[in-house]
Coordinates of C-alpha atoms in Angstrom, one line a residue:
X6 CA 0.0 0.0 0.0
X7 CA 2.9 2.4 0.9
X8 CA 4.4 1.4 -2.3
X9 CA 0.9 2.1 -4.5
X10 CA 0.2 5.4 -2.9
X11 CA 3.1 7.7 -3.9
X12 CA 2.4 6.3 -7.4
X13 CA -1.2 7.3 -7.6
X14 CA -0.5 10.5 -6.3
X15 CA 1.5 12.5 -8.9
X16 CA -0.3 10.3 -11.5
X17 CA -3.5 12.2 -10.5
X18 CA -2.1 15.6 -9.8
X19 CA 0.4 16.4 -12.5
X20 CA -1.6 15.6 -15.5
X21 CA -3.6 18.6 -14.7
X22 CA -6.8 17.3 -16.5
X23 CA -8.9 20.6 -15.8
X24 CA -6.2 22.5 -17.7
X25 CA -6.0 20.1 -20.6
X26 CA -9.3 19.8 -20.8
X27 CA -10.7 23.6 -20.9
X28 CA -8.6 24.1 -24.3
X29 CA -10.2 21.0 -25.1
X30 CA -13.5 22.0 -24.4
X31 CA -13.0 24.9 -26.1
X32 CA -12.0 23.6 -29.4
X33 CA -14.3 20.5 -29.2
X34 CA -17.6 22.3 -30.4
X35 CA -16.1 22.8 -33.4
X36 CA -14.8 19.0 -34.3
X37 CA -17.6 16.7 -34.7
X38 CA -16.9 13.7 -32.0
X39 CA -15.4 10.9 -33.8
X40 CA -12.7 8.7 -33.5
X41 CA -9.8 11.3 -34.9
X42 CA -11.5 13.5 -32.4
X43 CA -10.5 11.2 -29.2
X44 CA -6.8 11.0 -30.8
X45 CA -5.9 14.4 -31.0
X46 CA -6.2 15.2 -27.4
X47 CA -3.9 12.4 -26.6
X48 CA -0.7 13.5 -28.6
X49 CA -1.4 16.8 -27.2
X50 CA -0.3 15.9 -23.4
X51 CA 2.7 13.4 -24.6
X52 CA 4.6 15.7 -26.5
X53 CA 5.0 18.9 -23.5
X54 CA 5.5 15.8 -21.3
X55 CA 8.4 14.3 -23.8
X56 CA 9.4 18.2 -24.5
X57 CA 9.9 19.3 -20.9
X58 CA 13.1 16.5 -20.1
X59 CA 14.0 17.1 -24.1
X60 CA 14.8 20.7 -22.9
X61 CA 17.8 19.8 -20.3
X62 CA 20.4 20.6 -22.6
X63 CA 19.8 24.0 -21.7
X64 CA 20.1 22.1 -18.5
X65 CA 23.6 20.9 -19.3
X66 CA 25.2 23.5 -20.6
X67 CA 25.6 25.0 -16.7
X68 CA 26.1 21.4 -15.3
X69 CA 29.9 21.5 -16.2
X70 CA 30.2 24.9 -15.3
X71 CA 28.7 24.3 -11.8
X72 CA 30.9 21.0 -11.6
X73 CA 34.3 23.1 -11.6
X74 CA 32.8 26.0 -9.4
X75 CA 33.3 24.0 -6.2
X76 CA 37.0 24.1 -6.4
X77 CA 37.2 27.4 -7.3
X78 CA 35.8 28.7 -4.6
X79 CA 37.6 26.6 -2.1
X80 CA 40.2 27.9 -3.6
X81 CA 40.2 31.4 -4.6
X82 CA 37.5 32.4 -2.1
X83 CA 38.3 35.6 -0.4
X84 CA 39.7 35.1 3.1
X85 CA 36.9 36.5 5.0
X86 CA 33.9 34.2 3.2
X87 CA 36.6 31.3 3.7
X88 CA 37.4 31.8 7.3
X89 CA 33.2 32.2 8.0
X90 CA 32.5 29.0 5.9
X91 CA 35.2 26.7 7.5
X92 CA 34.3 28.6 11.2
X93 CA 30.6 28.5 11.0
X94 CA 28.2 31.3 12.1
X95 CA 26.4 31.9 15.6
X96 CA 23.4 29.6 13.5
X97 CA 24.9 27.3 11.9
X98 CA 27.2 24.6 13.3
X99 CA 31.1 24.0 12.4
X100 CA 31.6 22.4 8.8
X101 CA 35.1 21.7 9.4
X102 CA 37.1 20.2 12.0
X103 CA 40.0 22.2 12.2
X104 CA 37.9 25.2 12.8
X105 CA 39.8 27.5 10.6
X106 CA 42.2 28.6 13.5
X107 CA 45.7 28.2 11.1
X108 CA 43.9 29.7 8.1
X109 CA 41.7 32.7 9.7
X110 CA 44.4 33.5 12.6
X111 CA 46.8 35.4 10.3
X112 CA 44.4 37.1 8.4
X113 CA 42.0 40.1 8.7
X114 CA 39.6 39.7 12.1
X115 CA 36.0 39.7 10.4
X116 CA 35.0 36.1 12.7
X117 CA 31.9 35.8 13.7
X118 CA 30.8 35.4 16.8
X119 CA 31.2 31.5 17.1
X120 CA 34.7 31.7 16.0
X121 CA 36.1 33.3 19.3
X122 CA 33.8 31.1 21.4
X123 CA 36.6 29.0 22.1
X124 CA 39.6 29.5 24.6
X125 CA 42.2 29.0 21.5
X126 CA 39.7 31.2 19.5
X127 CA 40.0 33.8 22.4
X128 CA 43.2 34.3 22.3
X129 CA 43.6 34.8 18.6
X130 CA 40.9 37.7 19.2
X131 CA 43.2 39.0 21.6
X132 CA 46.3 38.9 19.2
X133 CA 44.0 40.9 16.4
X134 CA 43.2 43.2 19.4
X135 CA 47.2 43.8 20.4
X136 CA 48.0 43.8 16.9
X137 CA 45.8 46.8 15.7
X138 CA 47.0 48.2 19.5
X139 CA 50.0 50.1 18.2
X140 CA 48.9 51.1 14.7
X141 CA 49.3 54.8 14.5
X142 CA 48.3 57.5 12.2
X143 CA 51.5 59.4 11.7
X144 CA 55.3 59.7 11.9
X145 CA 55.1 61.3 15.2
X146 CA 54.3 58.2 17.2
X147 CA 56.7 56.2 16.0
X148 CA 59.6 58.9 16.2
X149 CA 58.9 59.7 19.2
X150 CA 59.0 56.0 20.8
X151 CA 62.3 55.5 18.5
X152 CA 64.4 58.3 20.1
X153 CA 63.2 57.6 23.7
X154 CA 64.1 54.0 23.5
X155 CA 67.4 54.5 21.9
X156 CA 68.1 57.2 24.8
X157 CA 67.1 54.3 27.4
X158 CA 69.5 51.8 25.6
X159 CA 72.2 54.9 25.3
X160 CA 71.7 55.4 28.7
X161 CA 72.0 52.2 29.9
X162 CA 75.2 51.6 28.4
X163 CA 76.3 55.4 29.9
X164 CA 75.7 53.9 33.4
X165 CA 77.3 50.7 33.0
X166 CA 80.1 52.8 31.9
X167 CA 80.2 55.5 34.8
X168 CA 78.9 53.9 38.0
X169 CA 81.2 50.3 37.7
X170 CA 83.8 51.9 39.3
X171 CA 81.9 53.2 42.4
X172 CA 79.8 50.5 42.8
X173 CA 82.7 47.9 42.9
X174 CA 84.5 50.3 45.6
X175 CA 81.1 50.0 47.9
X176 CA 81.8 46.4 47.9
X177 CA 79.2 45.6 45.3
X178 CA 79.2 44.3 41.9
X179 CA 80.8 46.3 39.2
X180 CA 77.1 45.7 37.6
X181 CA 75.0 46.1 40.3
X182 CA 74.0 49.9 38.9
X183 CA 73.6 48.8 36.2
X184 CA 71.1 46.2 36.7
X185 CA 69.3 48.4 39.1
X186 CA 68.7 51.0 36.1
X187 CA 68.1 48.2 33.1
X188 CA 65.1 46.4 35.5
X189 CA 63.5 50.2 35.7
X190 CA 64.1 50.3 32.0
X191 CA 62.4 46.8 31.9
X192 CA 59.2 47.8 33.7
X193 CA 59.2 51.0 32.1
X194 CA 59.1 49.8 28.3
X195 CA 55.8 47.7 28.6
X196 CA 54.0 50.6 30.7
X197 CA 54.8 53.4 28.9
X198 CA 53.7 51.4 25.5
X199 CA 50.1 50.4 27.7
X200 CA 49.9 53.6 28.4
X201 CA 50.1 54.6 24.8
X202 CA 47.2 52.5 24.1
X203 CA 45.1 53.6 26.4
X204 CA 41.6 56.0 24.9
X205 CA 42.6 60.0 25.2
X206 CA 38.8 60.2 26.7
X207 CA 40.3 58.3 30.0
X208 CA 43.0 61.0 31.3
X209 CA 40.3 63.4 32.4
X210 CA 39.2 60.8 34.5
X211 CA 42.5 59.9 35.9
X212 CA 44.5 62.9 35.9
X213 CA 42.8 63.5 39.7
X214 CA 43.3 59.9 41.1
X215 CA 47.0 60.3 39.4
X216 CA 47.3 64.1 41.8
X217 CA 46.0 62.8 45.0
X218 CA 48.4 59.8 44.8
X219 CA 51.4 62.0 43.9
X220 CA 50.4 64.5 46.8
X221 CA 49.6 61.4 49.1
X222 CA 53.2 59.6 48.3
X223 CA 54.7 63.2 48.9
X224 CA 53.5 63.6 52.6
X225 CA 55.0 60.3 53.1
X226 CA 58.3 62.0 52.5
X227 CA 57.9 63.6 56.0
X228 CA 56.6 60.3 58.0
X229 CA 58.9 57.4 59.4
X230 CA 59.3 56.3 55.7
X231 CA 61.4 59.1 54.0
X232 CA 65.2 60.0 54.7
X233 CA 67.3 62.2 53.5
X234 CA 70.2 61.9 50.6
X235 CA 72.3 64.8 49.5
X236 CA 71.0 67.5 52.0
X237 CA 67.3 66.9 50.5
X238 CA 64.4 64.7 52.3
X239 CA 62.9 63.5 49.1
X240 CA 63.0 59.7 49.1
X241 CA 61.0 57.1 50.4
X242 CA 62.6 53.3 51.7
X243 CA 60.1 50.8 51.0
X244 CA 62.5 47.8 52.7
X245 CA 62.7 46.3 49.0
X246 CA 62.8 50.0 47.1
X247 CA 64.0 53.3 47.5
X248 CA 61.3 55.8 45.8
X249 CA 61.4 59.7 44.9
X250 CA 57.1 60.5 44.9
X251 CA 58.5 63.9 43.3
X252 CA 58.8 62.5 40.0
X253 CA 55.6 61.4 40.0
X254 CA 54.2 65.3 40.8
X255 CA 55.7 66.0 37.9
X256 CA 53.7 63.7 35.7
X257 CA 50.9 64.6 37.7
X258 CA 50.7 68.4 37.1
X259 CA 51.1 67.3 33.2
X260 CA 47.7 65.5 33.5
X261 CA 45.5 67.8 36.5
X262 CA 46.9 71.0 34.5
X263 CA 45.3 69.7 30.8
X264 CA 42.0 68.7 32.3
X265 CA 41.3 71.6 34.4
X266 CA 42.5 74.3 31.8
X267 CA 40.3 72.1 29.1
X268 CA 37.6 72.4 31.0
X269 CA 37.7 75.8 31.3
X270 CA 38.6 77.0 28.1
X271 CA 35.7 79.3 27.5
X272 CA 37.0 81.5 30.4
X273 CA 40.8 81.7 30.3
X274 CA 40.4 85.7 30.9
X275 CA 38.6 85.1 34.4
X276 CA 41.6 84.9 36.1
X277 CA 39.5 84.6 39.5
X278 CA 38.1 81.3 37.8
X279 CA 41.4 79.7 36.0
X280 CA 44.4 81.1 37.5
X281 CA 44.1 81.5 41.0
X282 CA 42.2 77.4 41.5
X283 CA 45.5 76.5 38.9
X284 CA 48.0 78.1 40.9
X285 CA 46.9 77.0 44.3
X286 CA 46.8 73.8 43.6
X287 CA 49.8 73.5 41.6
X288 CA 51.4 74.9 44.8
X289 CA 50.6 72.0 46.9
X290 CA 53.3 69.5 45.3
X291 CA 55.8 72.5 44.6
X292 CA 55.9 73.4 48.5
X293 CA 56.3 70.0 49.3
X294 CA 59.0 69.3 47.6
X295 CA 60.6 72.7 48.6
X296 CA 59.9 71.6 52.4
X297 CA 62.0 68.1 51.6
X298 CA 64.5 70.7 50.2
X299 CA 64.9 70.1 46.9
X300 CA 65.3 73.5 44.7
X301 CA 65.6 71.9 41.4
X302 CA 62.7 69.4 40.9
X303 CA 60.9 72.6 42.2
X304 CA 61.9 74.5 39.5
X305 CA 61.0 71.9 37.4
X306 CA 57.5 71.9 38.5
X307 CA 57.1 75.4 38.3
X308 CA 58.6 75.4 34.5
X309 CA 55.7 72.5 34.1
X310 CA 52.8 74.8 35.6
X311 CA 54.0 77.9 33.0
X312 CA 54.3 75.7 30.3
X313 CA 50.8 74.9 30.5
X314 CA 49.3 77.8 31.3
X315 CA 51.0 79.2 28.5
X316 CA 49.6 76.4 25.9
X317 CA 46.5 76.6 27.9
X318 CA 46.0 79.9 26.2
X319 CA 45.6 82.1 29.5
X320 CA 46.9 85.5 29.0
X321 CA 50.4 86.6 29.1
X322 CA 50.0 89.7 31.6
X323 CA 48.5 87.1 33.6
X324 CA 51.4 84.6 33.3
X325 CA 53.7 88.6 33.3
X326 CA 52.1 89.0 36.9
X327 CA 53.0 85.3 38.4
X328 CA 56.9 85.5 37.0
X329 CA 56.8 88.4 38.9
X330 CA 55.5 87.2 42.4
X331 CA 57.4 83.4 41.8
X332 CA 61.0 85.1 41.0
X333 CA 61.7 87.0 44.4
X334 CA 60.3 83.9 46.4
X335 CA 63.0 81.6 44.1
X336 CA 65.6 83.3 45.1
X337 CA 64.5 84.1 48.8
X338 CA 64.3 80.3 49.7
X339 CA 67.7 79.3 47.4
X340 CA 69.0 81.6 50.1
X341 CA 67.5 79.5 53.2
X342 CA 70.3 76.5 52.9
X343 CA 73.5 77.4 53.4
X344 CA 75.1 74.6 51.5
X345 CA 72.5 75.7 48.6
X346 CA 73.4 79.4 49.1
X347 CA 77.2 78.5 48.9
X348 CA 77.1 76.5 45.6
X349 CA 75.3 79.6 43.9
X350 CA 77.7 81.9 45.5
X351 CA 80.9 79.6 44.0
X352 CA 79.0 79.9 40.7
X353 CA 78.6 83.6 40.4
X354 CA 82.0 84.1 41.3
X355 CA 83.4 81.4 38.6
X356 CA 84.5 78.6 41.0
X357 CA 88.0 80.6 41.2
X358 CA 88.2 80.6 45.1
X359 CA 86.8 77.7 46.7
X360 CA 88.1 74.7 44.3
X361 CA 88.4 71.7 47.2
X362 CA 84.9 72.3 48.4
X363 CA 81.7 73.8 46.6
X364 CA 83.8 74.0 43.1
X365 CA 84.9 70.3 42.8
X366 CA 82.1 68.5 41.1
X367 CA 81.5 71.3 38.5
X368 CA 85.3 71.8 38.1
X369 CA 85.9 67.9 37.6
X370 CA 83.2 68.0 35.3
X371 CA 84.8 70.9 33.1
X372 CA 88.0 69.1 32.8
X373 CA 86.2 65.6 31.7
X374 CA 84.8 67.6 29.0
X375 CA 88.0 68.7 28.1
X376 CA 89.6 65.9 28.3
X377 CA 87.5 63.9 25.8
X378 CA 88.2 66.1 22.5
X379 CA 86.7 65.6 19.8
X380 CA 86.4 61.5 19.5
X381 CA 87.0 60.9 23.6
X382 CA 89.0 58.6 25.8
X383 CA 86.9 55.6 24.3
X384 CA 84.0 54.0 25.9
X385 CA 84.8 52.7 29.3
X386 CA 87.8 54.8 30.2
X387 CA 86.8 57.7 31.7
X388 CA 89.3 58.8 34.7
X389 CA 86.8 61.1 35.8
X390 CA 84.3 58.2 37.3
X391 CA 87.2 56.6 39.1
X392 CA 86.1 58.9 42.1
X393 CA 87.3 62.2 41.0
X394 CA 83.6 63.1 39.7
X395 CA 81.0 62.6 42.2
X396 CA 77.6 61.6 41.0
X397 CA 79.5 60.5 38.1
X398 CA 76.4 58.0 36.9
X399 CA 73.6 60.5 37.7
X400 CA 73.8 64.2 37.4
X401 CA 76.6 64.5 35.9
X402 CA 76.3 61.8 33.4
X403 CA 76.8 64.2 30.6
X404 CA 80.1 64.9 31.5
X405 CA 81.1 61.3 31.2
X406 CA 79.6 60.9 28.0
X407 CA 81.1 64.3 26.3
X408 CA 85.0 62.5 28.6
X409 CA 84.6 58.7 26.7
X410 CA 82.9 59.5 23.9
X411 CA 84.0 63.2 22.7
X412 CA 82.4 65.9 21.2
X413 CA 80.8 63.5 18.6
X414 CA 79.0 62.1 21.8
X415 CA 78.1 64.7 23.3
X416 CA 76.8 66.9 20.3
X417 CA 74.7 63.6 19.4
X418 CA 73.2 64.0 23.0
X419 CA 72.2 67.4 22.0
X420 CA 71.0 66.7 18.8
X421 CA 68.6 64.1 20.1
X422 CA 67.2 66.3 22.8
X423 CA 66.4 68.7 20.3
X424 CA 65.0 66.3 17.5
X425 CA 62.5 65.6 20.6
X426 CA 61.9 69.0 21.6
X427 CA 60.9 69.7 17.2
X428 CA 58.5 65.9 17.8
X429 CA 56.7 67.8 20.6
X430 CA 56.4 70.5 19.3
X431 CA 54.9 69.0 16.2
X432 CA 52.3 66.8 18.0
X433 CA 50.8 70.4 20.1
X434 CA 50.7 71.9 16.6
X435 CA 48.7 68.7 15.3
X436 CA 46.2 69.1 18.8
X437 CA 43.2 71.0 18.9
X438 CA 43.5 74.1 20.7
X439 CA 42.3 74.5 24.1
X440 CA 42.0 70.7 24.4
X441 CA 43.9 68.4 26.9
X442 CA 46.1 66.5 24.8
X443 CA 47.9 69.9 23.4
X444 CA 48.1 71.3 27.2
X445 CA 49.5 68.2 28.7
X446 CA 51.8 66.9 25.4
X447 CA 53.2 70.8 25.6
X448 CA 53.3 70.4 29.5
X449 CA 55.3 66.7 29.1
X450 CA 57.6 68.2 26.9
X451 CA 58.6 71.2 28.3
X452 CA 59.8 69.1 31.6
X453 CA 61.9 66.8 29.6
X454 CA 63.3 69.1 27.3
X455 CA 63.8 71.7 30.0
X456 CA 65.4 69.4 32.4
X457 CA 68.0 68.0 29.6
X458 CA 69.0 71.7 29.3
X459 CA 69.4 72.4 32.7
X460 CA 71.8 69.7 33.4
X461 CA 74.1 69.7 30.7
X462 CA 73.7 74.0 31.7
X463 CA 74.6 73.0 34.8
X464 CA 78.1 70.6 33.5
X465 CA 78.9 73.7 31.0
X466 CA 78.6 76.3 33.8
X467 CA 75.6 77.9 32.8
X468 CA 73.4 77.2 36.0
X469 CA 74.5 76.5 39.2
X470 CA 74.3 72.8 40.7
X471 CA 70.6 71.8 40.8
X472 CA 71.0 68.2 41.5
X473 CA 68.8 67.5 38.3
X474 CA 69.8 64.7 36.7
X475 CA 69.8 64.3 32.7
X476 CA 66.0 62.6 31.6
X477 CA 66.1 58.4 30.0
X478 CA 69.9 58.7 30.6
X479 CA 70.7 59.3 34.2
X480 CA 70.8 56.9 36.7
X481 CA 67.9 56.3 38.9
X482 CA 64.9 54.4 38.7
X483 CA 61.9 56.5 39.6
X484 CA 63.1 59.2 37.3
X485 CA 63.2 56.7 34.4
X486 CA 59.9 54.7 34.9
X487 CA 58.2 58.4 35.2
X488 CA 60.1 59.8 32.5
X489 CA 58.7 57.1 30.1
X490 CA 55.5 56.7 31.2
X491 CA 55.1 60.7 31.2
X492 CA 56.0 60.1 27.0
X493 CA 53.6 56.8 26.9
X494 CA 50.4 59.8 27.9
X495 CA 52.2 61.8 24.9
X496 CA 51.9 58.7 23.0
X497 CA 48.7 58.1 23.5
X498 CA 47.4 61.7 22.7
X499 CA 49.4 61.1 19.4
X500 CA 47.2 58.5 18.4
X501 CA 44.3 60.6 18.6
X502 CA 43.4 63.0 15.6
X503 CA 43.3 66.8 16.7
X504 CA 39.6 67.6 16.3
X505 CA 38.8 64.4 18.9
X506 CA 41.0 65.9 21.7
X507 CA 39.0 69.1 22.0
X508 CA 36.3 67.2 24.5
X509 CA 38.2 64.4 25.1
X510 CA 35.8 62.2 23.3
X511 CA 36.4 60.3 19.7
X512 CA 34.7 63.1 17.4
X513 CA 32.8 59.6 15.2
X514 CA 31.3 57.5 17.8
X515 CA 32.1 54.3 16.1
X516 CA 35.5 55.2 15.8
X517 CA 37.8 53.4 18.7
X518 CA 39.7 56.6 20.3
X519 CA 43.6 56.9 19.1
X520 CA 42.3 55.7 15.4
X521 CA 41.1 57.5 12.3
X522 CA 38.2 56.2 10.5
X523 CA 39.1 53.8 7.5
X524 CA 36.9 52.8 4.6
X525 CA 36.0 49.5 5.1
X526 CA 37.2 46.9 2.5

C-alpha cells in the first residue's frame, strides 16, 4: 500500500486534467466527435511531457560549469567568506574540523561570533586586538617612541660605563647599577607602551586619582618612611625599594593641569576662575618638595605649571604677573640652605676661590669635557668616574659621555634632545587648541626638554648645581619609569586626531579613540 500510494499521487495531480481539458473543451464544439476527435487530445499531453526533459540541454550547458565551481571557490575564495564558511556562524554549526584557526588567525579579524567562542579562539581575538593596538596615524608616534628608546639603551650603556667603578668600591658588583637601572628600564618599556594604548577620553578621569596619589606619596616624604640623601628629604625606603614621589608630581601636574585648563577654556580671561584654582593647587606639590629641600625638581614643576598655562591659552600679563611674584620667592628660599646658598655663590664668582669644596664637582666635570676632545677617551675609560667626579652615573652623566665619547657624543646627545623637543612640538601643533592632549603633550615636553638643558647647563657652567639629573639617561629608577610613562600619555594623545581631543571624546562614535576612521574593504 505504501508502495501504490506515492504512485497514484503524482499520476492524479500532475496531469492537470482541468487544464488540458478547458482548451479541449473549447476547441471540441467545433470538431464533430469521432474517432480522430479522441486522438488528437492524446498526442497533445505526450509531447509537453516528452518536451519538458528534451529541454535539459539548456540544462547541461551550466552542469559542467557548476561541476568546476566547487574548487574554485575553495580555492580562490576571499579570506573572509573562507574563514566564516570553514568557522561556522552563531546559527549554523562548524563544517570543518580544524575550525579554521591556522587559516583565519593570520588574516583580517571579520570572525563571527562562534569563532572566538573557544579558549584557543579567544586568544587569537586577543592577538588581532594587540595587533591593531599600536597602529598609529602618523610619523610622530613612531619617532617619538624611537628616540626615547634609543636614549634608554644609550643610557644604559652610559651607566654601565660611569657607576662600575663606584659601585665595585662599595663592595658591590661592578654591575649592580647597572642592573638596578636596566630592571626600571624593563618595567618602564611595557607601561609606557600600555599607556600609549590607552583611549585620550580616560586622562580626564585619571589625571585626579594620578594628583592625589602624587600629593599622598609626597607627605609620606615627612613620615617614618622618608630620609634624606644629599641634604634633600625626598626619598621614600620601602624595605625592598627606595622611591622619589616627586617625579611622579611631575607627571601629575602634566595630566590635572590639561583637564582643568580644558575644561575651562571658555573663560581663560577670568583669572578669579582659571588662575588662581590653577596656581593654588599646583602649589601644593611645589611646596612639598621645597619643604624636603629640593630647589631643582621645584623649579621643574614650576617650569611644568607655566608651560601649561601658556599652551593653555591664558593670557600673558597674567602669566607677566605670576613671574613676577614666583622670582623673588626663588631666590629668597635658594638663600635659606647654606650649603645651597654657597654652591650659587661659588657659581657667580666662577669657581675661582673655593676649588676643594663647593667647586669640585663642576670643576671635575669641566675638565672631563675637556679631556674627551673631539672622539673621547673611548668608551669605558673615563678617569673622571674613578672617584674624581662625584655623582658620576647621575647628574653628571653628561660629563662622562662628552669625557669617553668626545664631542661627537656629546653633540649627538644634543641633537637628540632637540629632534625631541621639534617631535613635541609638532604633535601640540597637530592638537586642537584648548583641548587636553595639546596642554599636557606641551606640558610633558617642556619638563623633559627643560630638564635636559638644565643639566648639561649645569656641566657647561651655565646654571649653578641643581642636583637634576639628565632625563632616559641618568641613573635612577623612579626618574626613568616616570620619565617614560610621562612620554607613553604623549603617545597616546598622538594616536588621537586633533579635532577628537577638544572634549576628550572620539569626534565619530564608532570610531575606537587613538584611530582614524578607515573605509572599510
Amino acid at each position: 500500500m505504501t508502495e501504490v500510494t506515492p504512485v497514484r499521487r503524482p499520476t492524479v495531480t500532475r496531469p492537470a486534467a482541468p487544464a488540458t481539458q478547458k482548451p479541449v473543451s473549447k476547441k471540441a464544439p467545433a470538431v464533430p466527435k469521432t474517432a480522430a476527435a479522441q486522438k488528437t487530445p492524446t498526442p497533445q499531453p505526450t509531447p509537453p511531457a516528452q518536451r519538458t526533459p528534451t529541454t535539459r540541454p539548456a540544462q547541461r550547458t551550466p552542469s559542467p560549469r557548476r561541476t568546476p565551481a566547487p574548487q574554485q571557490t575553495q580555492r580562490d575564495r576571499p579570506a573572509d567568506a573562507r574563514a566564516t564558511a570553514e568557522v561556522g556562524t552563531a546559527d549554523a554549526p562548524v563544517r570543518s574540523p580544524r575550525a579554521g584557526l591556522l587559516r583565519s588567525g593570520f588574516r583580517r579579524p571579520t570572525l563571527t561570533a562562534a569563532a572566538t567562542d573557544g579558549p584557543e579562539n579567544r586568544g587569537l581575538a586577543a592577538r588581532f586586538v594587540l595587533g591593531k593596538a599600536f597602529v598609529s596615524e602618523g610619523a610622530n608616534y613612531f619617532l617619538l617612541l624611537g628616540i626615547t628608546l634609543f636614549l634608554v639603551a644609550f643610557g644604559l650603556v652610559m651607566v654601565l660605563s660611569s657607576s662600575s667603578v663606584e659601585s665595585f668600591a662599595n663592595g658591590n658588583s661592578a654591575f649592580a647599577d647597572f642592573l638596578t637601572q636596566g630592571g626600571a628600564a624593563v618595567l618602564a618599556l611595557p607601561a609606557m607602551l600600555a599607556i600609549s594604548i590607552i583611549p585620550a577620553r580616560w586622562w580626564p578621569r585619571l589625571s585626579v586619582i594620578v594628583l592625589v596619589g602624587a600629593v599622598a606619596g609626597q607627605l609620606l616624604v615627612f613620615t617614618g618612611l622618608g630620609y634624606e640623601y644629599g641634604g634633600n628629604r625626598n626619598w621614600l625606603d620601602l624595605g625592598f625599594v627606595n622611591v622619589q614621589p616627586s617625579e611622579f608630581s611631575k607627571l601629575a601636574l602634566a595630566l590635572w593641569l590639561g583637564k582643568f585648563l580644558a575644561d575651562r577654556r571658555g573663560s581663560l580671561s577670568d583669572w578669579r576662575r582659571v588662575l588662581v584654582p590653577a596656581l593654588i593647587v599646583s602649589a601644593i606639590p611645589i611646596v612639598l618638595v621645597l619643604r624636603g629641600g629640593d630647589l631643582g625638581t621645584a623649579i621643574i614643576l614650576a617650569t611644568i605649571v607655566l608651560a601649561a598655562l601658556f599652551f593653555g591659552g591664558v593670557p600673558l600679563r597674567q602669566l607677566g604677573l605670576v613671574l613676577v611674584i614666583a622670582a623673588p620667592l626663588a631666590i629668597a628660599f635658594s638663600l635659606t640652605s647654606a650649603s645651597r646658598s654657597e654652591r650659587i655663590q661659588s657659581w657667580l664668582s666662577g669657581c675661582s676661590q673655593d676649588y676643594a669644596n663647593a667647586c669640585w664637582q663642576i670643576t671635575h666635570g669641566t675638565w672631563a669635557l675637556a679631556a674627551g676632545g673631539v672622539f673621547g677617551v673611548g668608551l669605558g675609560n673615563s678617569k673622571a668616574k674613578w672617584s674624581w667626579l662625584p655623582e658620576a652615573d647621575n647628574d653628571f652623566i653628561f660629563a662622562v659621555v662628552g669625557e669617553e665619547l668626545g664631542l661627537v657624543g656629546a653633540v649627538t646627545v644634543l641633537i637628540l634632545f632637540v629632534v625631541l623637543a621639534v617631535v613635541f612640538t609638532r604633535i601640540v601643533s597637530q592638537s586642537a587648541p584648548g583641548g587636553m592632549g595639546r596642554i599636557t603633550v606641551a606640558a610633558v615636553g617642556t619638563w623633559i626638554v627643560s630638564q635636559a638643558l638644565v643639566n648639561i647647563g649645569v656641566i657647561l657652567g651655565v646654571f649653578p648645581v641643581l642636583g637634576v639629573p639628565l632625563p632616559l639617561i641618568s641613573s635612577g629608577g623612579t626618574a626613568l619609569i616616570v620619565s617614560m610613562l610621562a612620554i607613553g600619555v604623549a603617545l597616546s594623545f598622538a594616536r588621537v586626531p586633533g579635532s577628537a581631543l577638544l572634549d576628550h571624546v572620539p569626534a565619530n562614535p564608532r570610531v575606537r579613540p587613538g584611530r582614524a576612521a578607515r573605509p572599510v574593504s
